[in-house]
């Protein structure tokens, strides 16, 4: 069995109670290889053996299923495991407690026990739902992921964050529960629309800006090429390495790491929210990265040539670098709400240059306005 060691340590307290410490070690492999799908049946069989699992529940969204379920079904024959398939609707609207209920119900119907392995096939929505369902069903059952969108391959499939949206708020319900394996096959991205590719690319640019100047340069090399022609295996592997490096010291995202990974989201989340979630997450993050870059310029924290590189990369990959004028005051109002919740501090992450970011406690409204004015000028050059 893959080591998943737990220790419960306790000692008596002076008041006659117990001081309890829980240590858990959990390891898993993230396989990254173009064409990996062909070997997944055997890999899942070995994984099930390690986990002591004797059956499989495959969870897929209808979009991923349309393109990849027949091939996945065919290779899973090699696992020799009894299996059930559950289809969930595609898109963010499925990431609700109703979506979770659908999965719990299917797991129950399939006679799921702790000896059942769940495998999620799809984008970030399936990764989040599968993780949350596996975290909660029988207080935690093993699961693996086979992510099929760029966003899921570089971000949602690793880190163990599961969740569902609730009452209009993103990811309000959820839990940390790490997978037992992740199978990343960049070949699966070939069927992804350019829109969803560039959506995921925003998160790749984010992680490159935080931690990996070489990845940033690799993305710059791709400028002028069709998105489908980029070296996705190298990009996905580098983005995953950067994310895992960042998660290393803080796997439950409780410290400064969370702040850094918030790059682009400080402005992107409010923008996404005030657009009524009509602006896709990746586009909102890209605009948020651009505004953070503009803030760096407006407050003298970034140099013009570094800001130029960041803005050029975003525009060259057809990602937005600004926000509609009519929404800007509302974005600022949203930031004000966040500021109040955080006792007057915003913790804005500002990129200085690829691989170097800084956290700024707060900015005045004038810096936000100036950042957007600079982006307007930059866009019309
Ligand atoms: N858990 C985390 O750490 C984390 C990190 C980032 C984002 N997320 C979450 O991820 C979600 C967004 O994920 P997403 O952008 O992958 O969206 P998504 O899961 O909705 O997938 C986008 C669309 O692509 C389709 N699709 C999936 N794979 C395909 C393929 N190979 N070819 C063609 N179409 C395919 C899907 O059916 C869907 O219609 C959000 O809910 C976000 O909150 C989670």
PDB file of N, CA and C in Angstrom, residues 64-75:
ATOM      1  N   UNK A  64     -15.887  16.040 -21.186  1.00  0.00           N
ATOM      2  CA  UNK A  64     -14.688  15.202 -21.240  1.00  0.00           C
ATOM      3  C   UNK A  64     -15.066  13.809 -21.739  1.00  0.00           C
ATOM      4  N   UNK A  65     -16.245  13.337 -21.295  1.00  0.00           N
ATOM      5  CA  UNK A  65     -16.686  11.993 -21.689  1.00  0.00           C
ATOM      6  C   UNK A  65     -16.885  11.912 -23.199  1.00  0.00           C
ATOM      7  N   UNK A  66     -17.478  12.984 -23.769  1.00  0.00           N
ATOM      8  CA  UNK A  66     -17.741  12.987 -25.211  1.00  0.00           C
ATOM      9  C   UNK A  66     -16.441  12.718 -25.988  1.00  0.00           C
ATOM     10  N   UNK A  67     -15.361  13.353 -25.524  1.00  0.00           N
ATOM     11  CA  UNK A  67     -14.107  13.237 -26.279  1.00  0.00           C
ATOM     12  C   UNK A  67     -13.269  12.022 -25.872  1.00  0.00           C
ATOM     13  N   UNK A  68     -13.311  11.659 -24.602  1.00  0.00           N
ATOM     14  CA  UNK A  68     -12.310  10.689 -24.145  1.00  0.00           C
ATOM     15  C   UNK A  68     -12.835   9.426 -23.472  1.00  0.00           C
ATOM     16  N   UNK A  69     -14.143   9.370 -23.163  1.00  0.00           N
ATOM     17  CA  UNK A  69     -14.613   8.193 -22.416  1.00  0.00           C
ATOM     18  C   UNK A  69     -14.415   6.872 -23.170  1.00  0.00           C
ATOM     19  N   UNK A  70     -14.694   6.819 -24.485  1.00  0.00           N
ATOM     20  CA  UNK A  70     -14.510   5.521 -25.157  1.00  0.00           C
ATOM     21  C   UNK A  70     -13.070   5.000 -25.017  1.00  0.00           C
ATOM     22  N   UNK A  71     -12.087   5.906 -25.206  1.00  0.00           N
ATOM     23  CA  UNK A  71     -10.686   5.456 -25.103  1.00  0.00           C
ATOM     24  C   UNK A  71     -10.355   5.067 -23.659  1.00  0.00           C
ATOM     25  N   UNK A  72     -10.833   5.864 -22.698  1.00  0.00           N
ATOM     26  CA  UNK A  72     -10.539   5.559 -21.293  1.00  0.00           C
ATOM     27  C   UNK A  72     -11.184   4.230 -20.906  1.00  0.00           C
ATOM     28  N   UNK A  73     -12.441   4.037 -21.348  1.00  0.00           N
ATOM     29  CA  UNK A  73     -13.136   2.773 -21.067  1.00  0.00           C
ATOM     30  C   UNK A  73     -12.354   1.595 -21.614  1.00  0.00           C
ATOM     31  N   UNK A  74     -11.867   1.769 -22.851  1.00  0.00           N
ATOM     32  CA  UNK A  74     -11.148   0.653 -23.490  1.00  0.00           C
ATOM     33  C   UNK A  74      -9.889   0.300 -22.700  1.00  0.00           C
ATOM     34  N   UNK A  75      -9.123   1.327 -22.268  1.00  0.00           N
ATOM     35  CA  UNK A  75      -7.874   0.980 -21.570  1.00  0.00           C
ATOM     36  C   UNK A  75      -8.154   0.484 -20.151  1.00  0.00           C
TER      37      UNK A  75
END
